[in-house]
mmCIF file of C-alpha atoms in Angstrom:
data_model
loop_
_atom_site.group_PDB
_atom_site.id
_atom_site.type_symbol
_atom_site.label_atom_id
_atom_site.label_comp_id
_atom_site.label_asym_id
_atom_site.label_seq_id
_atom_site.Cartn_x
_atom_site.Cartn_y
_atom_site.Cartn_z
ATOM 1 C CA UNK A 21 -99.070 223.688 -20.791
ATOM 2 C CA UNK A 22 -98.614 224.523 -17.114
ATOM 3 C CA UNK A 23 -98.705 221.475 -14.864
ATOM 4 C CA UNK A 24 -99.083 221.090 -11.109
ATOM 5 C CA UNK A 25 -98.876 218.103 -8.811
ATOM 6 C CA UNK A 26 -99.396 217.754 -5.055
ATOM 7 C CA UNK A 27 -97.177 215.262 -3.207
ATOM 8 C CA UNK A 28 -97.496 214.280 0.465
ATOM 9 C CA UNK A 29 -94.336 213.232 2.255
ATOM 10 C CA UNK A 30 -94.045 210.677 5.080
ATOM 11 C CA UNK A 31 -96.586 208.011 4.108
ATOM 12 C CA UNK A 32 -96.204 205.067 6.469
ATOM 13 C CA UNK A 33 -94.489 207.172 9.146
ATOM 14 C CA UNK A 34 -97.377 206.823 11.605
ATOM 15 C CA UNK A 35 -100.896 205.355 11.401
ATOM 16 C CA UNK A 36 -102.788 208.652 11.633
ATOM 17 C CA UNK A 37 -100.402 210.337 9.223
ATOM 18 C CA UNK A 38 -100.985 207.557 6.705
ATOM 19 C CA UNK A 39 -104.752 207.622 7.217
ATOM 20 C CA UNK A 40 -104.952 211.326 6.383
ATOM 21 C CA UNK A 41 -102.736 210.964 3.312
ATOM 22 C CA UNK A 42 -104.763 208.038 1.986
ATOM 23 C CA UNK A 43 -108.022 209.930 2.491
ATOM 24 C CA UNK A 44 -106.627 212.910 0.564
ATOM 25 C CA UNK A 45 -105.452 210.627 -2.241
ATOM 26 C CA UNK A 46 -108.864 208.962 -2.443
ATOM 27 C CA UNK A 47 -110.617 212.335 -2.620
ATOM 28 C CA UNK A 48 -108.310 213.667 -5.351
ATOM 29 C CA UNK A 49 -106.635 216.296 -3.179
ATOM 30 C CA UNK A 50 -103.162 214.930 -3.817
ATOM 31 C CA UNK A 51 -101.596 213.049 -6.706
ATOM 32 C CA UNK A 52 -98.726 211.244 -5.048
ATOM 33 C CA UNK A 53 -97.076 210.276 -1.789
ATOM 34 C CA UNK A 54 -93.770 208.763 -0.721
ATOM 35 C CA UNK A 55 -93.292 205.830 1.648
ATOM 36 C CA UNK A 56 -90.844 205.676 4.571
ATOM 37 C CA UNK A 57 -89.973 202.007 4.351
ATOM 38 C CA UNK A 58 -87.990 201.826 7.602
ATOM 39 C CA UNK A 59 -90.989 202.861 9.706
ATOM 40 C CA UNK A 60 -92.659 200.079 11.745
ATOM 41 C CA UNK A 61 -95.995 201.309 10.331
ATOM 42 C CA UNK A 62 -94.975 201.022 6.654
ATOM 43 C CA UNK A 63 -96.271 197.468 5.951
ATOM 44 C CA UNK A 64 -99.803 198.270 7.104
ATOM 45 C CA UNK A 65 -99.769 201.548 5.196
ATOM 46 C CA UNK A 66 -98.913 199.692 1.992
ATOM 47 C CA UNK A 67 -101.678 197.139 2.584
ATOM 48 C CA UNK A 68 -104.178 199.975 3.090
ATOM 49 C CA UNK A 69 -102.982 201.706 -0.087
ATOM 50 C CA UNK A 70 -103.263 198.568 -2.192
ATOM 51 C CA UNK A 71 -106.717 197.785 -0.819
ATOM 52 C CA UNK A 72 -107.940 201.326 -1.509
ATOM 53 C CA UNK A 73 -106.233 201.785 -4.918
ATOM 54 C CA UNK A 74 -106.443 205.589 -5.063
ATOM 55 C CA UNK A 75 -105.865 207.505 -8.289
ATOM 56 C CA UNK A 76 -102.463 208.627 -7.060
ATOM 57 C CA UNK A 77 -98.882 207.373 -7.283
ATOM 58 C CA UNK A 78 -96.823 205.733 -4.557
ATOM 59 C CA UNK A 79 -93.143 206.485 -4.280
ATOM 60 C CA UNK A 80 -90.157 206.126 -1.992
ATOM 61 C CA UNK A 81 -89.026 208.547 0.731
ATOM 62 C CA UNK A 82 -85.461 207.505 1.631
ATOM 63 C CA UNK A 83 -84.329 208.692 5.029
ATOM 64 C CA UNK A 84 -81.137 208.975 7.038
ATOM 65 C CA UNK A 85 -82.625 210.911 9.969
ATOM 66 C CA UNK A 86 -85.648 209.026 11.371
ATOM 67 C CA UNK A 87 -86.072 205.623 13.069
ATOM 68 C CA UNK A 88 -83.661 202.736 12.488
ATOM 69 C CA UNK A 89 -81.828 201.754 9.310
ATOM 70 C CA UNK A 90 -82.887 198.758 7.260
ATOM 71 C CA UNK A 91 -79.240 197.649 7.326
ATOM 72 C CA UNK A 92 -77.589 196.167 10.390
ATOM 73 C CA UNK A 93 -76.499 199.262 12.369
ATOM 74 C CA UNK A 94 -73.033 197.751 12.741
ATOM 75 C CA UNK A 95 -72.635 197.943 8.946
ATOM 76 C CA UNK A 96 -73.477 201.677 8.787
ATOM 77 C CA UNK A 97 -71.824 203.065 11.951
ATOM 78 C CA UNK A 98 -71.351 206.605 10.601
ATOM 79 C CA UNK A 99 -75.131 206.944 10.216
ATOM 80 C CA UNK A 100 -76.388 205.710 13.587
ATOM 81 C CA UNK A 101 -76.202 206.778 17.223
ATOM 82 C CA UNK A 102 -75.425 204.439 20.128
ATOM 83 C CA UNK A 103 -79.062 203.336 20.346
ATOM 84 C CA UNK A 104 -78.979 202.033 16.768
ATOM 85 C CA UNK A 105 -81.267 204.759 15.425
ATOM 86 C CA UNK A 106 -80.357 207.318 12.797
ATOM 87 C CA UNK A 107 -79.058 210.616 14.121
ATOM 88 C CA UNK A 108 -81.764 213.325 14.154
ATOM 89 C CA UNK A 109 -81.459 215.972 11.442
ATOM 90 C CA UNK A 110 -79.444 218.494 13.458
ATOM 91 C CA UNK A 111 -76.792 215.958 14.445
ATOM 92 C CA UNK A 112 -76.798 214.461 10.953
ATOM 93 C CA UNK A 113 -76.014 217.867 9.422
ATOM 94 C CA UNK A 114 -73.298 218.459 12.005
ATOM 95 C CA UNK A 115 -71.712 215.139 11.046
ATOM 96 C CA UNK A 116 -71.839 216.087 7.374
ATOM 97 C CA UNK A 117 -70.003 219.348 8.117
ATOM 98 C CA UNK A 118 -67.401 217.430 10.153
ATOM 99 C CA UNK A 119 -66.914 214.859 7.385
ATOM 100 C CA UNK A 120 -68.176 211.965 9.508
ATOM 101 C CA UNK A 121 -70.796 210.589 7.086
ATOM 102 C CA UNK A 122 -69.452 207.845 4.825
ATOM 103 C CA UNK A 123 -70.875 207.761 1.312
ATOM 104 C CA UNK A 124 -70.383 203.994 1.026
ATOM 105 C CA UNK A 125 -72.638 203.463 4.045
ATOM 106 C CA UNK A 126 -75.282 205.837 2.662
ATOM 107 C CA UNK A 127 -75.312 203.884 -0.584
ATOM 108 C CA UNK A 128 -75.593 200.537 1.224
ATOM 109 C CA UNK A 129 -78.480 201.774 3.377
ATOM 110 C CA UNK A 130 -80.387 203.369 0.536
ATOM 111 C CA UNK A 131 -80.009 200.278 -1.623
ATOM 112 C CA UNK A 132 -81.445 198.290 1.293
ATOM 113 C CA UNK A 133 -84.336 200.746 1.605
ATOM 114 C CA UNK A 134 -85.031 200.577 -2.127
ATOM 115 C CA UNK A 135 -85.101 196.779 -1.966
ATOM 116 C CA UNK A 136 -87.463 196.988 1.002
ATOM 117 C CA UNK A 137 -89.753 199.287 -0.980
ATOM 118 C CA UNK A 138 -89.989 196.690 -3.745
ATOM 119 C CA UNK A 139 -90.629 193.896 -1.243
ATOM 120 C CA UNK A 140 -93.490 195.846 0.336
ATOM 121 C CA UNK A 141 -95.126 197.182 -2.827
ATOM 122 C CA UNK A 142 -94.163 194.724 -5.545
ATOM 123 C CA UNK A 143 -92.869 197.467 -7.848
ATOM 124 C CA UNK A 144 -90.254 200.193 -8.221
ATOM 125 C CA UNK A 145 -91.156 203.658 -6.894
ATOM 126 C CA UNK A 146 -93.084 205.923 -9.241
ATOM 127 C CA UNK A 147 -91.630 209.017 -7.577
ATOM 128 C CA UNK A 148 -88.793 209.762 -5.166
ATOM 129 C CA UNK A 149 -87.712 212.487 -2.759
ATOM 130 C CA UNK A 150 -85.580 212.498 0.385
ATOM 131 C CA UNK A 151 -86.912 212.827 3.919
ATOM 132 C CA UNK A 152 -85.876 216.220 5.306
ATOM 133 C CA UNK A 153 -84.044 216.867 2.002
ATOM 134 C CA UNK A 154 -80.972 214.993 3.250
ATOM 135 C CA UNK A 155 -79.945 214.041 -0.296
ATOM 136 C CA UNK A 156 -78.976 217.595 -1.222
ATOM 137 C CA UNK A 157 -75.722 217.865 0.711
ATOM 138 C CA UNK A 158 -72.347 216.237 -0.131
ATOM 139 C CA UNK A 159 -71.320 213.476 0.143
ATOM 140 C CA UNK A 160 -74.926 212.244 0.221
ATOM 141 C CA UNK A 161 -75.839 214.195 -2.928
ATOM 142 C CA UNK A 162 -73.516 212.097 -5.084
ATOM 143 C CA UNK A 163 -75.073 208.883 -3.787
ATOM 144 C CA UNK A 164 -78.558 210.304 -4.320
ATOM 145 C CA UNK A 165 -77.761 211.089 -7.939
ATOM 146 C CA UNK A 166 -76.425 207.565 -8.489
ATOM 147 C CA UNK A 167 -79.517 205.973 -6.929
ATOM 148 C CA UNK A 168 -81.969 208.093 -8.921
ATOM 149 C CA UNK A 169 -80.037 207.550 -12.149
ATOM 150 C CA UNK A 170 -80.428 203.786 -11.683
ATOM 151 C CA UNK A 171 -84.238 204.054 -11.633
ATOM 152 C CA UNK A 172 -86.427 204.108 -14.762
ATOM 153 C CA UNK A 173 -86.595 207.432 -16.600
ATOM 154 C CA UNK A 174 -90.340 207.499 -15.901
ATOM 155 C CA UNK A 175 -89.633 208.112 -12.179
ATOM 156 C CA UNK A 176 -90.653 211.582 -10.975
ATOM 157 C CA UNK A 177 -87.879 213.381 -9.085
ATOM 158 C CA UNK A 178 -88.422 216.395 -6.834
ATOM 159 C CA UNK A 179 -86.203 219.439 -7.309
ATOM 160 C CA UNK A 180 -85.987 221.502 -4.112
ATOM 161 C CA UNK A 181 -85.783 224.842 -5.913
ATOM 162 C CA UNK A 182 -87.494 228.205 -5.567
ATOM 163 C CA UNK A 183 -87.293 231.512 -7.381
ATOM 164 C CA UNK A 184 -85.907 234.631 -5.675
ATOM 165 C CA UNK A 185 -89.439 236.037 -5.936
ATOM 166 C CA UNK A 186 -91.019 233.384 -3.700
ATOM 167 C CA UNK A 187 -88.052 233.349 -1.331
ATOM 168 C CA UNK A 188 -88.439 237.092 -0.783
ATOM 169 C CA UNK A 189 -92.220 237.359 -0.701
ATOM 170 C CA UNK A 190 -93.332 234.217 1.148
ATOM 171 C CA UNK A 191 -92.549 234.039 4.843
ATOM 172 C CA UNK A 192 -91.847 230.813 6.696
ATOM 173 C CA UNK A 193 -88.464 229.042 6.963
ATOM 174 C CA UNK A 194 -87.023 231.577 4.490
ATOM 175 C CA UNK A 195 -83.375 230.966 5.416
ATOM 176 C CA UNK A 196 -83.819 227.192 5.322
ATOM 177 C CA UNK A 197 -85.549 227.413 1.941
ATOM 178 C CA UNK A 198 -82.795 229.605 0.531
ATOM 179 C CA UNK A 199 -80.102 227.181 1.731
ATOM 180 C CA UNK A 200 -81.974 224.229 0.228
ATOM 181 C CA UNK A 201 -82.531 225.971 -3.087
ATOM 182 C CA UNK A 202 -78.918 227.135 -3.404
ATOM 183 C CA UNK A 203 -77.530 223.764 -2.289
ATOM 184 C CA UNK A 204 -79.727 221.910 -4.758
ATOM 185 C CA UNK A 205 -78.411 224.029 -7.615
ATOM 186 C CA UNK A 206 -74.808 223.591 -6.437
ATOM 187 C CA UNK A 207 -74.726 219.899 -5.584
ATOM 188 C CA UNK A 208 -77.468 218.147 -7.575
ATOM 189 C CA UNK A 209 -76.902 217.557 -11.276
ATOM 190 C CA UNK A 210 -79.786 217.979 -13.680
ATOM 191 C CA UNK A 211 -81.951 214.895 -14.066
ATOM 192 C CA UNK A 212 -81.834 213.774 -17.680
ATOM 193 C CA UNK A 213 -85.248 212.820 -19.046
ATOM 194 C CA UNK A 214 -87.074 212.277 -15.752
ATOM 195 C CA UNK A 215 -90.403 213.954 -15.014
ATOM 196 C CA UNK A 216 -89.591 216.748 -12.570
ATOM 197 C CA UNK A 217 -90.730 220.104 -11.223
ATOM 198 C CA UNK A 218 -89.031 223.414 -11.921
ATOM 199 C CA UNK A 219 -90.403 225.060 -8.767
ATOM 200 C CA UNK A 220 -91.441 223.844 -5.325
ATOM 201 C CA UNK A 221 -93.777 225.308 -2.725
ATOM 202 C CA UNK A 222 -94.600 224.027 0.753
ATOM 203 C CA UNK A 223 -91.375 223.915 2.804
ATOM 204 C CA UNK A 224 -92.218 225.972 5.898
ATOM 205 C CA UNK A 225 -92.398 226.276 9.692
ATOM 206 C CA UNK A 226 -95.395 224.951 11.672
ATOM 207 C CA UNK A 227 -96.937 228.308 12.595
ATOM 208 C CA UNK A 228 -97.442 229.460 9.017
ATOM 209 C CA UNK A 229 -99.927 226.739 8.079
ATOM 210 C CA UNK A 230 -102.389 228.197 10.580
ATOM 211 C CA UNK A 231 -103.019 230.937 8.012
ATOM 212 C CA UNK A 232 -105.872 229.704 5.746
ATOM 213 C CA UNK A 233 -104.481 231.720 2.807
ATOM 214 C CA UNK A 234 -100.898 230.509 3.183
ATOM 215 C CA UNK A 235 -100.808 228.066 0.265
ATOM 216 C CA UNK A 236 -103.039 230.260 -1.880
ATOM 217 C CA UNK A 237 -100.629 233.184 -1.536
ATOM 218 C CA UNK A 238 -97.615 230.969 -2.268
ATOM 219 C CA UNK A 239 -99.114 229.350 -5.371
ATOM 220 C CA UNK A 240 -100.064 232.793 -6.714
ATOM 221 C CA UNK A 241 -96.508 234.039 -6.208
ATOM 222 C CA UNK A 242 -95.009 230.965 -7.901
ATOM 223 C CA UNK A 243 -97.494 230.932 -10.785
ATOM 224 C CA UNK A 244 -94.933 231.666 -13.503
ATOM 225 C CA UNK A 245 -93.512 228.159 -12.998
ATOM 226 C CA UNK A 246 -94.520 225.733 -15.739
ATOM 227 C CA UNK A 247 -94.115 222.581 -13.613
ATOM 228 C CA UNK A 248 -95.039 223.327 -10.015
ATOM 229 C CA UNK A 249 -95.042 220.853 -7.131
ATOM 230 C CA UNK A 250 -96.839 221.488 -3.869
ATOM 231 C CA UNK A 251 -94.919 219.578 -1.203
ATOM 232 C CA UNK A 252 -97.000 218.862 1.890
ATOM 233 C CA UNK A 253 -97.001 216.996 5.200
ATOM 234 C CA UNK A 254 -100.670 216.406 6.035
ATOM 235 C CA UNK A 255 -101.959 214.223 8.830
ATOM 236 C CA UNK A 256 -104.327 213.722 11.690
ATOM 237 C CA UNK A 257 -102.939 214.072 15.202
ATOM 238 C CA UNK A 258 -100.421 211.224 15.327
ATOM 239 C CA UNK A 259 -98.974 210.567 18.767
ATOM 240 C CA UNK A 260 -96.657 207.913 17.323
ATOM 241 C CA UNK A 261 -94.496 210.687 15.831
ATOM 242 C CA UNK A 262 -93.606 212.292 19.167
ATOM 243 C CA UNK A 263 -90.032 211.424 20.031
ATOM 244 C CA UNK A 264 -89.464 209.919 16.584
ATOM 245 C CA UNK A 265 -89.854 213.050 14.492
ATOM 246 C CA UNK A 266 -91.322 216.075 16.119
ATOM 247 C CA UNK A 267 -92.818 218.081 18.919
ATOM 248 C CA UNK A 268 -96.495 218.729 19.568
ATOM 249 C CA UNK A 269 -96.196 221.810 17.350
ATOM 250 C CA UNK A 270 -95.332 219.633 14.379
ATOM 251 C CA UNK A 271 -98.441 217.520 15.005
ATOM 252 C CA UNK A 272 -100.571 220.645 14.810
ATOM 253 C CA UNK A 273 -98.802 221.568 11.580
ATOM 254 C CA UNK A 274 -99.818 218.294 9.936
ATOM 255 C CA UNK A 275 -103.461 218.849 10.825
ATOM 256 C CA UNK A 276 -103.199 222.399 9.486
ATOM 257 C CA UNK A 277 -101.749 221.253 6.165
ATOM 258 C CA UNK A 278 -104.518 218.705 5.718
ATOM 259 C CA UNK A 279 -107.073 221.498 6.073
ATOM 260 C CA UNK A 280 -105.208 223.733 3.602
ATOM 261 C CA UNK A 281 -105.338 221.017 0.953
ATOM 262 C CA UNK A 282 -109.093 220.611 1.397
ATOM 263 C CA UNK A 283 -109.742 224.321 0.782
ATOM 264 C CA UNK A 284 -111.918 224.639 -2.339
ATOM 265 C CA UNK A 285 -110.441 228.106 -2.957
ATOM 266 C CA UNK A 286 -107.007 226.531 -3.536
ATOM 267 C CA UNK A 287 -108.374 224.146 -6.158
ATOM 268 C CA UNK A 288 -110.253 226.995 -7.861
ATOM 269 C CA UNK A 289 -107.118 229.172 -7.896
ATOM 270 C CA UNK A 290 -105.061 226.407 -9.500
ATOM 271 C CA UNK A 291 -107.501 226.293 -12.396
ATOM 272 C CA UNK A 292 -107.683 230.088 -12.707
ATOM 273 C CA UNK A 293 -103.883 230.264 -12.976
ATOM 274 C CA UNK A 294 -103.997 227.886 -15.941
ATOM 275 C CA UNK A 295 -102.559 224.790 -14.269
ATOM 276 C CA UNK A 296 -103.543 221.270 -15.195
ATOM 277 C CA UNK A 297 -103.387 218.969 -12.170
ATOM 278 C CA UNK A 298 -101.451 215.822 -13.141
ATOM 279 C CA UNK A 299 -99.853 212.749 -11.612
ATOM 280 C CA UNK A 300 -96.171 213.194 -10.728
ATOM 281 C CA UNK A 301 -95.028 210.956 -13.592
ATOM 282 C CA UNK A 302 -96.893 213.254 -16.016
ATOM 283 C CA UNK A 303 -94.784 216.284 -15.044
ATOM 284 C CA UNK A 304 -92.878 216.509 -18.327
#
């Protein structure tokens, strides 16, 4: 049986981002989302989720590149800039290359984030994936594997992998996607027994989501996968993200992705390709 699940990243990041994700979950257009627990908007997002009780699963989106750490910044100095915030992605990757990221501090921060997730939600995450895929690269990848391995085997884990076919045929962040896919295979061990995907679609640049057939074309190209995840970043225009995460172009991208997910042609195609839409924890 071919299975497909749609997971929205960045729940709790900003109020309008969370509102769009919750609406999509309530309408059945996505099956899971992951919470950024260090965001100042996370507590309200969790309250809204619990009040609404959508037929979707809530997971954890650990980050090392947005907002402030849960830990005291003085306890994780290799992860934070002078202002006490995490380094943005570009600087974070530079520090990884230079060997300036300490694995012990990553583990301490992610354990603190996991504890915060449980405090906010009252339960362990049903699914997990890293913000901006920061768990793929050493030394963070080793910590990520340890953290995931400590969670129940029912936890869905995203694999950031693509086939050569989709990498060659689908435009949009092609070099980035190739690096992520190769790095995942090199540095992330196989998850033993966890629900997981064997192909991922959705990592792209902002301009490509303006094409109404973008996701349709990608899902068609990836349709030989037996467990396919559509990764997405939907939202309404969320001014709270400017300066914390993105430019105005990224805001437009989130609105574009929300519209792509609502396209009835996408849902029809998924059925025609023989996929059963399931919750993330059912991806086995």
